[in-house]
Coordinates of C-alpha atoms in Angstrom, one line a residue:
Chain A
M3 CA -0.2 -0.1 -0.2
D4 CA 1.2 3.9 -0.8
N5 CA -1.7 6.3 -0.2
R6 CA 0.5 9.1 -1.7
A7 CA -0.5 10.5 -5.3
I8 CA 0.0 9.8 -8.9
G9 CA 1.1 13.0 -10.2
M10 CA 1.2 13.7 -14.0
F11 CA 1.6 16.6 -15.7
D12 CA 1.0 17.9 -19.7
S13 CA 1.7 21.7 -21.6
G14 CA -2.0 22.6 -20.9
I15 CA -5.8 21.0 -21.2
G16 CA -4.1 18.1 -23.1
G17 CA -3.3 15.9 -19.8
I18 CA -7.0 16.3 -18.3
T19 CA -8.3 13.7 -20.5
V20 CA -5.6 11.5 -19.4
L21 CA -6.6 12.3 -15.8
K22 CA -10.1 11.5 -16.6
E23 CA -9.8 8.4 -17.7
V24 CA -6.8 7.5 -15.0
K25 CA -9.8 9.0 -12.5
N26 CA -12.6 6.7 -13.7
L27 CA -10.5 3.0 -13.5
L28 CA -8.6 4.1 -10.6
P29 CA -11.3 6.3 -8.1
N30 CA -9.5 5.5 -5.0
E31 CA -6.0 7.3 -6.2
E32 CA -5.5 10.7 -5.4
I33 CA -4.5 12.8 -8.2
I34 CA -1.6 16.0 -8.8
Y35 CA -2.6 17.1 -12.2
L36 CA 0.0 20.2 -13.2
G37 CA -0.8 22.0 -16.5
D38 CA 2.0 24.2 -18.1
T39 CA -0.2 26.9 -19.7
K40 CA 2.4 29.5 -19.3
R41 CA 4.9 27.2 -21.3
F42 CA 2.3 26.1 -23.8
P43 CA 2.2 24.9 -26.5
Y44 CA 5.5 21.8 -26.3
G45 CA 4.6 20.9 -29.8
S46 CA 6.9 23.3 -31.3
K47 CA 9.5 24.1 -29.3
S48 CA 13.0 22.3 -29.2
K49 CA 14.2 18.8 -27.4
D50 CA 16.3 20.2 -25.0
T51 CA 13.8 22.6 -24.3
I52 CA 11.5 19.9 -23.6
I53 CA 13.7 18.7 -21.6
E54 CA 14.6 21.5 -19.6
I55 CA 10.6 22.1 -18.8
S56 CA 9.6 18.5 -18.1
R57 CA 12.4 18.2 -15.6
Q58 CA 11.1 21.0 -13.9
C59 CA 8.0 20.0 -14.0
I60 CA 9.0 16.6 -12.7
K61 CA 10.8 18.1 -9.6
F62 CA 7.6 19.9 -8.9
L63 CA 5.3 17.1 -8.9
I64 CA 8.1 15.1 -7.0
S65 CA 7.9 18.2 -3.8
K66 CA 4.4 17.5 -3.8
N67 CA 5.4 13.7 -2.8
V68 CA 3.6 11.4 -5.4
K69 CA 4.4 7.8 -5.7
L70 CA 4.6 7.7 -9.7
I71 CA 4.3 10.5 -12.6
I72 CA 2.8 10.2 -15.6
I73 CA 4.2 12.8 -18.6
A74 CA 0.3 13.3 -19.8
C75 CA 1.5 14.7 -23.1
G76 CA 2.6 13.5 -26.1
T77 CA 5.5 15.9 -27.0
A78 CA 7.3 15.4 -23.8
T79 CA 6.9 11.5 -23.5
S80 CA 8.7 11.7 -27.1
Q81 CA 11.7 14.3 -26.3
S82 CA 12.1 13.8 -23.1
L83 CA 11.2 10.7 -21.3
E84 CA 13.9 8.3 -22.4
T85 CA 16.9 10.9 -20.8
L86 CA 14.8 11.6 -17.5
K87 CA 14.3 8.6 -16.5
E88 CA 17.7 8.0 -15.9
E89 CA 18.2 11.0 -14.1
F90 CA 14.8 10.3 -11.4
N91 CA 14.3 7.7 -9.0
I92 CA 10.5 7.6 -9.3
P93 CA 8.7 5.8 -11.6
I94 CA 7.8 7.7 -15.0
I95 CA 5.3 6.6 -17.0
G96 CA 4.6 8.0 -21.0
I97 CA 2.0 8.1 -22.8
I98 CA 4.0 6.1 -26.0
E99 CA 4.2 2.4 -23.8
P100 CA 0.9 1.7 -22.9
T101 CA 0.0 2.3 -26.0
V102 CA 2.1 0.4 -28.2
R103 CA 1.9 -2.6 -25.7
Y104 CA -2.1 -2.6 -26.4
I105 CA -1.1 -2.2 -29.9
K106 CA 0.8 -5.1 -29.6
E107 CA -2.3 -7.4 -28.4
S108 CA -4.6 -6.1 -30.2
V109 CA -3.6 -6.2 -33.9
K110 CA -5.3 -8.7 -36.1
N111 CA -2.1 -8.8 -38.5
E112 CA 1.2 -7.9 -38.7
R113 CA 0.4 -5.9 -41.8
E114 CA -2.1 -3.6 -39.9
R115 CA -2.2 0.0 -41.0
I116 CA -1.6 2.4 -38.1
G117 CA -1.8 6.1 -38.7
V118 CA -0.4 8.1 -35.9
I119 CA -1.5 12.1 -35.9
A120 CA 0.9 14.8 -33.0
T121 CA 2.5 17.4 -32.8
S122 CA 5.9 18.2 -35.2
G123 CA 8.3 18.1 -32.6
T124 CA 6.7 14.3 -31.7
I125 CA 6.7 12.8 -35.2
R126 CA 9.7 14.2 -36.2
S127 CA 11.2 12.1 -32.8
G128 CA 10.1 9.0 -34.8
Q129 CA 9.3 7.8 -31.8
W130 CA 5.9 6.6 -32.2
E131 CA 6.8 4.8 -35.2
K132 CA 10.1 3.3 -33.7
K133 CA 8.0 1.8 -31.0
I134 CA 5.3 0.1 -32.6
K135 CA 7.7 -0.8 -35.0
E136 CA 9.4 -3.0 -32.4
E137 CA 6.4 -4.9 -31.4
V138 CA 4.8 -5.2 -35.1
K139 CA 7.6 -5.1 -37.3
N140 CA 5.6 -5.6 -40.9
A141 CA 3.2 -2.9 -39.2
Q142 CA 2.4 0.1 -41.5
I143 CA 2.9 3.6 -40.3
I144 CA 1.0 6.2 -42.0
N145 CA 2.3 9.5 -39.7
E146 CA 0.6 13.6 -40.1
E147 CA 1.9 16.4 -38.2
A148 CA -1.0 18.7 -36.9
P149 CA 1.2 22.1 -35.9
L150 CA -3.0 23.4 -35.2
L151 CA -4.4 20.9 -33.1
A152 CA -3.1 21.4 -29.5
T153 CA -3.3 25.2 -30.3
M154 CA -7.1 25.0 -31.5
A155 CA -7.9 22.6 -28.2
E156 CA -6.1 25.4 -25.6
Q157 CA -8.0 28.1 -27.2
G158 CA -11.5 26.1 -26.8
W159 CA -12.1 25.6 -30.1
I160 CA -12.8 21.8 -30.2
S161 CA -16.1 22.2 -32.5
N162 CA -16.5 24.9 -34.3
K163 CA -16.1 25.2 -38.2
V164 CA -12.3 25.8 -37.7
A165 CA -12.5 23.0 -36.1
E166 CA -14.1 20.6 -38.4
Y167 CA -12.3 21.5 -41.6
T168 CA -9.2 21.6 -39.5
I169 CA -10.0 18.1 -39.1
K170 CA -11.5 17.5 -42.0
E171 CA -8.0 18.1 -43.9
Y172 CA -5.9 16.1 -41.2
M173 CA -8.0 13.0 -41.7
K174 CA -7.4 13.3 -45.2
C175 CA -4.5 10.8 -45.0
F176 CA -5.9 8.2 -43.1
K177 CA -8.5 7.1 -45.3
N178 CA -8.8 3.1 -45.2
I179 CA -6.7 2.9 -41.8
D180 CA -6.9 -0.1 -39.3
K181 CA -5.9 2.1 -35.8
L182 CA -5.5 5.6 -35.4
V183 CA -2.8 6.6 -32.6
L184 CA -4.3 10.3 -30.9
G185 CA -0.6 10.7 -30.3
C186 CA -1.3 13.8 -28.7
T187 CA -3.2 14.4 -25.5
H188 CA -5.2 17.6 -27.1
Y189 CA -6.7 15.0 -29.4
P190 CA -8.9 13.5 -28.2
L191 CA -11.2 16.8 -27.6
F192 CA -11.8 16.6 -30.8
E193 CA -12.9 12.8 -31.3
E194 CA -16.0 13.3 -32.2
L195 CA -15.1 15.4 -35.1
I196 CA -12.6 12.6 -36.5
R197 CA -14.9 10.0 -35.6
E198 CA -17.5 11.5 -37.8
E199 CA -14.6 12.0 -40.7
L200 CA -13.3 8.8 -40.8
K201 CA -17.2 6.9 -41.0
N202 CA -15.4 3.8 -40.9
N203 CA -14.0 1.0 -38.9
T204 CA -10.7 2.8 -37.8
E205 CA -10.0 2.4 -34.5
I206 CA -9.3 5.6 -32.2
I207 CA -7.1 4.9 -29.4
N208 CA -7.1 7.7 -27.0
T209 CA -4.0 7.4 -25.2
G210 CA -5.2 8.0 -21.5
T211 CA -7.1 5.4 -21.8
K212 CA -4.3 2.6 -22.6
V213 CA -2.1 4.6 -19.6
A214 CA -5.2 4.5 -17.2
E215 CA -5.1 0.6 -17.9
F216 CA -1.4 0.2 -17.9
I217 CA -1.5 2.2 -14.4
K218 CA -4.2 0.1 -13.0
K219 CA -2.1 -2.9 -13.3
Y220 CA 0.8 -1.7 -12.7
I221 CA 0.2 -0.3 -9.0
K222 CA -1.9 -3.8 -8.4
D223 CA 1.4 -5.7 -9.5
M224 CA 4.2 -3.2 -7.2
N225 CA 2.0 -3.8 -4.1
I226 CA 0.9 0.9 -4.1
Q227 CA -2.4 0.9 -4.4
N228 CA -3.9 3.7 -2.1
D229 CA -5.7 1.6 0.8
E230 CA -8.5 4.7 1.5
S231 CA -11.5 5.3 -1.1
N232 CA -12.4 7.7 -3.4
K233 CA -9.5 10.6 -3.7
E234 CA -9.8 13.4 -4.7
Y235 CA -7.8 15.5 -7.6
K236 CA -6.2 18.5 -7.6
I237 CA -4.6 20.8 -10.6
Y238 CA -2.1 23.7 -10.6
L239 CA -1.3 25.6 -13.6
T240 CA 1.6 27.5 -14.0
D241 CA -0.3 30.5 -15.4
L242 CA -4.2 30.8 -14.4
D243 CA -5.0 33.6 -17.3
N244 CA -6.4 31.1 -20.0
N245 CA -9.8 29.3 -21.3
F246 CA -8.5 26.0 -19.5
N247 CA -11.1 25.6 -16.8
E248 CA -14.3 26.1 -18.6
I249 CA -13.0 22.7 -20.8
A250 CA -11.5 21.2 -17.8
E251 CA -15.1 21.7 -16.0
R252 CA -16.6 20.2 -19.3
L253 CA -14.1 16.9 -19.7
L254 CA -14.6 16.3 -16.0
D255 CA -18.4 17.2 -15.5
D256 CA -16.8 19.1 -12.2
N257 CA -16.7 22.5 -10.7
L258 CA -13.2 22.9 -10.3
K259 CA -13.4 26.3 -8.5
T260 CA -11.5 25.1 -5.3
K261 CA -9.4 22.8 -7.2
I262 CA -7.5 24.9 -9.3
E263 CA -3.8 26.6 -7.8
K264 CA -1.5 28.7 -9.3
A265 CA 2.4 27.0 -9.5
E266 CA 5.0 28.5 -9.1
I267 CA 7.6 26.8 -11.2
Chain B
M8 CA 27.0 55.1 -51.6
D9 CA 26.8 51.7 -50.1
N10 CA 26.5 48.7 -51.9
R11 CA 26.0 46.3 -49.3
A12 CA 22.8 44.1 -49.4
I13 CA 20.0 44.7 -46.5
G14 CA 19.8 42.1 -44.4
M15 CA 16.4 40.3 -43.3
F16 CA 15.3 37.8 -41.2
D17 CA 11.6 36.0 -39.9
S18 CA 11.0 32.4 -38.7
G19 CA 9.8 31.4 -41.6
I20 CA 7.7 32.9 -45.1
G21 CA 6.4 36.1 -43.1
G22 CA 9.0 38.3 -44.0
I23 CA 8.4 37.4 -47.4
T24 CA 5.0 39.9 -47.6
V25 CA 8.1 42.4 -46.3
L26 CA 11.1 41.5 -49.1
K27 CA 8.4 41.7 -51.5
E28 CA 7.2 45.6 -50.3
V29 CA 11.2 47.1 -50.4
K30 CA 11.9 45.0 -53.2
N31 CA 9.1 46.8 -55.0
L32 CA 10.2 50.0 -53.6
L33 CA 14.2 49.5 -53.6
P34 CA 14.9 47.8 -56.8
N35 CA 18.4 48.6 -57.0
E36 CA 19.0 47.1 -53.0
E37 CA 20.2 43.6 -52.7
I38 CA 18.1 41.7 -50.0
I39 CA 19.9 38.7 -48.0
Y40 CA 16.8 36.7 -47.0
L41 CA 17.0 34.7 -43.7
G42 CA 14.3 32.3 -43.0
D43 CA 14.6 30.6 -39.4
T44 CA 12.3 27.8 -40.5
K45 CA 13.9 25.1 -38.4
R46 CA 13.2 27.1 -35.2
F47 CA 9.6 28.2 -36.5
P48 CA 7.3 29.4 -35.0
Y49 CA 8.5 32.2 -32.8
G50 CA 4.8 33.6 -31.1
S51 CA 4.7 31.3 -28.9
K52 CA 8.7 30.6 -27.7
S53 CA 10.1 32.4 -24.5
K54 CA 11.6 36.6 -24.8
D55 CA 15.0 34.6 -23.6
T56 CA 15.0 32.3 -26.0
I57 CA 13.7 34.7 -28.8
I58 CA 16.5 37.1 -28.0
E59 CA 18.3 34.5 -28.4
I60 CA 17.4 33.4 -31.3
S61 CA 17.5 36.9 -33.1
R62 CA 21.3 37.4 -32.2
Q63 CA 22.3 34.6 -33.6
C64 CA 20.4 35.4 -37.1
I65 CA 21.5 39.2 -37.0
K66 CA 25.1 37.8 -36.7
F67 CA 24.8 35.5 -39.1
L68 CA 23.2 38.1 -41.6
I69 CA 26.2 40.3 -39.9
S70 CA 28.4 37.9 -41.8
K71 CA 26.9 37.9 -44.8
N72 CA 28.6 41.9 -45.0
V73 CA 24.8 43.6 -45.1
K74 CA 24.4 47.0 -44.6
L75 CA 21.0 47.5 -42.3
I76 CA 19.2 44.6 -40.3
I77 CA 15.4 44.6 -40.8
I78 CA 13.8 42.1 -38.6
A79 CA 10.6 41.4 -40.9
C80 CA 9.1 39.5 -37.9
G81 CA 6.4 40.6 -35.4
T82 CA 7.6 38.4 -32.5
A83 CA 11.2 39.4 -32.6
T84 CA 10.3 43.3 -33.3
S85 CA 8.6 43.3 -29.9
Q86 CA 10.8 40.7 -27.6
S87 CA 14.3 41.7 -29.3
L88 CA 14.5 44.9 -30.7
E89 CA 15.0 46.2 -27.5
T90 CA 17.6 44.6 -26.4
L91 CA 19.8 43.8 -29.3
K92 CA 19.9 47.2 -31.0
E93 CA 22.3 47.8 -27.8
E94 CA 24.4 44.8 -28.5
F95 CA 25.5 45.5 -32.2
N96 CA 26.5 48.8 -34.2
I97 CA 25.0 47.8 -37.4
P98 CA 21.7 49.7 -37.4
I99 CA 18.5 47.1 -36.9
I100 CA 14.7 48.2 -38.0
G101 CA 12.1 46.3 -36.8
I102 CA 8.2 46.5 -37.8
I103 CA 6.5 48.4 -35.1
E104 CA 8.4 52.0 -35.5
P105 CA 8.1 52.5 -39.1
T106 CA 4.4 51.7 -38.4
V107 CA 4.0 53.6 -35.7
R108 CA 5.2 56.4 -37.2
Y109 CA 2.7 55.9 -40.5
I110 CA -0.1 55.5 -37.5
K111 CA 0.7 59.2 -35.9
E112 CA 1.0 61.2 -39.1
S113 CA -2.2 59.4 -40.8
V114 CA -4.8 59.5 -37.9
K115 CA -7.9 61.4 -38.2
N116 CA -8.2 62.1 -34.8
E117 CA -7.0 61.4 -31.4
R118 CA -9.6 58.6 -30.3
E119 CA -9.4 56.7 -33.3
R120 CA -10.1 53.0 -32.5
I121 CA -6.8 50.9 -33.6
G122 CA -6.7 47.1 -33.7
V123 CA -4.2 45.0 -33.2
I124 CA -3.8 41.1 -34.1
A125 CA -0.7 39.5 -33.3
T126 CA 0.8 36.2 -32.1
S127 CA 0.3 35.4 -28.4
G128 CA 4.2 36.7 -28.1
T129 CA 3.7 40.1 -29.5
I130 CA 0.2 40.9 -27.8
R131 CA 1.6 40.5 -24.1
S132 CA 4.8 42.0 -24.9
G133 CA 2.7 45.1 -24.9
Q134 CA 5.1 46.8 -27.2
W135 CA 2.4 48.1 -29.7
E136 CA 0.2 49.5 -27.4
K137 CA 2.8 51.2 -25.8
K138 CA 4.3 52.5 -28.8
I139 CA 1.2 53.7 -30.5
K140 CA -0.1 55.3 -27.3
E141 CA 3.4 57.2 -27.1
E142 CA 2.5 58.9 -30.4
V143 CA -1.5 58.8 -30.3
K144 CA -2.0 59.7 -26.7
N145 CA -5.6 58.7 -26.7
A146 CA -6.0 56.2 -29.3
Q147 CA -8.3 53.3 -28.6
I148 CA -5.9 50.2 -28.8
I149 CA -8.2 46.6 -29.3
N150 CA -5.6 44.1 -29.0
E151 CA -6.2 40.6 -30.5
E152 CA -3.9 37.4 -29.7
A153 CA -4.1 35.0 -33.2
P154 CA -2.1 31.9 -32.1
L155 CA -3.0 30.2 -35.0
L156 CA -2.6 32.1 -38.1
A157 CA 1.3 31.6 -38.4
T158 CA 0.9 28.1 -38.3
M159 CA -1.6 27.8 -40.4
A160 CA 0.2 30.4 -42.8
E161 CA 3.2 28.6 -42.9
Q162 CA 1.2 25.1 -43.5
G163 CA 0.3 27.0 -46.8
W164 CA -3.1 26.5 -45.7
I165 CA -4.4 30.7 -46.6
S166 CA -7.2 30.8 -48.8
N167 CA -9.0 27.5 -47.5
K168 CA -12.1 26.8 -45.2
V169 CA -10.3 26.6 -42.0
A170 CA -8.2 29.9 -42.8
E171 CA -11.7 31.6 -44.1
Y172 CA -13.5 30.5 -40.5
T173 CA -10.3 31.4 -38.4
I174 CA -10.1 34.6 -39.6
K175 CA -14.4 34.9 -39.2
E176 CA -13.4 33.8 -35.6
Y177 CA -11.0 36.7 -35.1
M178 CA -12.4 39.7 -36.9
K179 CA -15.6 39.3 -34.5
C180 CA -13.9 42.1 -32.1
F181 CA -12.6 44.3 -34.8
K182 CA -15.7 45.7 -35.9
N183 CA -16.3 49.6 -35.9
I184 CA -12.1 50.1 -36.4
D185 CA -10.6 52.9 -37.4
K186 CA -7.1 51.1 -38.6
L187 CA -6.5 47.0 -38.2
V188 CA -2.8 46.8 -37.7
L189 CA -1.5 42.9 -39.0
G190 CA 1.1 42.9 -36.2
C191 CA 2.5 40.1 -37.7
T192 CA 4.4 39.6 -41.3
H193 CA 3.0 36.3 -41.8
Y194 CA -0.4 38.0 -41.8
P195 CA -0.8 39.8 -45.2
L196 CA -1.2 35.9 -46.6
F197 CA -4.8 36.4 -45.5
E198 CA -5.5 39.8 -46.2
E199 CA -7.8 39.3 -49.2
L200 CA -10.5 37.1 -46.0
I201 CA -9.6 39.9 -43.3
R202 CA -11.1 43.0 -46.0
E203 CA -13.5 40.6 -46.9
E204 CA -14.7 40.1 -43.1
L205 CA -14.2 43.6 -42.3
K206 CA -16.3 44.6 -45.1
N207 CA -16.0 48.2 -44.2
N208 CA -14.3 50.9 -44.2
T209 CA -11.2 49.8 -42.0
E210 CA -7.7 50.6 -42.8
I211 CA -5.6 47.5 -43.1
I212 CA -2.5 48.3 -42.2
N213 CA 0.5 45.7 -44.4
T214 CA 4.0 46.4 -41.9
G215 CA 6.0 45.7 -45.0
T216 CA 4.7 49.0 -47.0
K217 CA 4.9 51.0 -43.9
V218 CA 9.0 49.3 -43.0
A219 CA 10.0 49.9 -46.8
E220 CA 8.4 53.2 -46.9
F221 CA 11.2 54.3 -43.6
I222 CA 13.7 52.2 -45.3
K223 CA 13.6 54.1 -48.6
K224 CA 13.8 57.3 -46.7
Y225 CA 16.5 56.0 -43.9
I226 CA 19.0 54.5 -46.9
K227 CA 18.7 58.3 -48.8
D228 CA 19.0 60.3 -45.2
M229 CA 22.0 58.0 -44.4
N230 CA 23.3 58.4 -48.4
I231 CA 23.5 54.6 -48.3
Q232 CA 22.0 53.6 -51.3
N233 CA 23.0 51.1 -53.8
D234 CA 24.7 52.8 -57.0
E235 CA 23.3 50.2 -59.0
S236 CA 20.6 49.1 -60.6
N237 CA 18.2 45.9 -60.2
K238 CA 19.8 44.0 -58.0
E239 CA 19.0 40.6 -57.0
Y240 CA 17.5 38.8 -53.4
K241 CA 18.8 36.0 -52.2
I242 CA 17.2 33.4 -49.6
Y243 CA 18.3 31.5 -46.8
L244 CA 16.5 28.9 -44.7
T245 CA 17.9 26.8 -41.2
D246 CA 15.4 23.9 -42.8
L247 CA 14.4 24.0 -46.3
D248 CA 11.7 20.9 -45.3
N249 CA 8.5 22.8 -45.4
N250 CA 6.2 24.5 -48.0
F251 CA 8.0 27.9 -48.4
N252 CA 9.4 27.4 -52.1
E253 CA 5.5 27.1 -53.4
I254 CA 3.9 30.5 -51.2
A255 CA 7.1 32.2 -51.6
E256 CA 7.2 32.0 -55.1
R257 CA 3.7 32.5 -55.8
L258 CA 4.0 35.8 -53.5
L259 CA 7.1 37.1 -55.7
D260 CA 5.9 36.0 -58.9
D261 CA 9.3 34.7 -59.4
N262 CA 11.2 31.1 -59.4
L263 CA 13.2 30.5 -56.5
K264 CA 15.1 27.5 -57.1
T265 CA 18.5 29.0 -57.9
K266 CA 17.7 31.9 -55.3
I267 CA 17.4 29.6 -52.0
E268 CA 20.1 28.2 -49.9
K269 CA 20.0 26.2 -46.7
A270 CA 21.5 28.4 -43.7
E271 CA 24.1 26.5 -40.8
I272 CA 23.2 28.5 -37.8

């Protein structure tokens, strides 16, 4: 048993899609969420910068006495996880490994066509393609950079005409694929528009669901569950001046007034 | 007389809207353009980062033996010009001063309503509002952050449905204004859509035109004109893998094959 909280961070609102899944699957776990809204977006920053700001986020969460850390951000996972997990003793889990593990278990044939949509930084890191091919050697990967989507989500434009036509454009290369990985945690906010556009049997993979399943098994295997029940979550933001609350409240179906605090990093 | 080139830089394609105006007004000047496509976008980067990368761009242009430097980028002008003009001996001109000078000369009354649309970094720097109010004390400034537009331009989405609806959204706060400053050099690419949306007598200010007029007067006053005729321009990019050529060729009505080279910075 370990009643310390689970820590997680993202550049902004995106990781809330992960928080939601973890909270649903692990209601007894306390969660501390850090949204680095001041330095959003991560997707267009250099690898060195992302390593440095991820390091700061991890240190902040460690100062809050968490038992493990989820990098609930596609860009930070692809650019900084490998470096930072060597630096810290605490378990750090990104969104790629849990998702790739699921893909490995669920592929029906070795030549499945798997789409990955993510920020420019993530796609150019090549991490998704590399990790998927390590497990499903003959998979055909279709990569698409979507430099606009995270910013659009952060602006609260998730169902207007701009979002609709942007999704139409980005989905053009994903006709006739088997699975589509939403490689940035902001993208589940557009899931309905994506589903409508693909209009077929493509499986849309929300990495938050896969992370939650992975963490559930992990804390059970490690015997570090919280033995109390129905624990709360707490949100820290590095900049409070944004559209965070409105979208987060809608996503979590909760009033966040007492749950959000400014983080000085 | 000074037959050295004029240097200019931007984070990408945006500054080409300035190059175009300078080339039209000063056909005898040689121009060296640096597009820092590798580190695009600047709009969401920190002030320290922008100062450092602008410094590198200026050093690159100085190494090409230019006689003056235009920061053909709204974000770099607002975040780094004040610091960097102290560091270098060469004249450095941004897009704000020439535009504000024009506004000062052209306002019809002291209480004109002036809109400014720019990147988040530029708007938050407060530079446009500060500089305009220094010259037109009672002007009413309406600021709007447009975090999507530069990326959209860089992707080549300048007249599709996404661009159309994005402009519609961003123009909502600019009804009934007298002047609209396009505070990022990428935005003249959307000028037609903006004009259509405003559908009134708002004057749309392309900063490139104002910079060109300012430079024309400046090099005459300083007696540093090029005394040859019809000089060429040369473009350097820090990353060649992008949509730059297509848009730049359309803007400049020119075949750029022999004019673009990779810059190692």
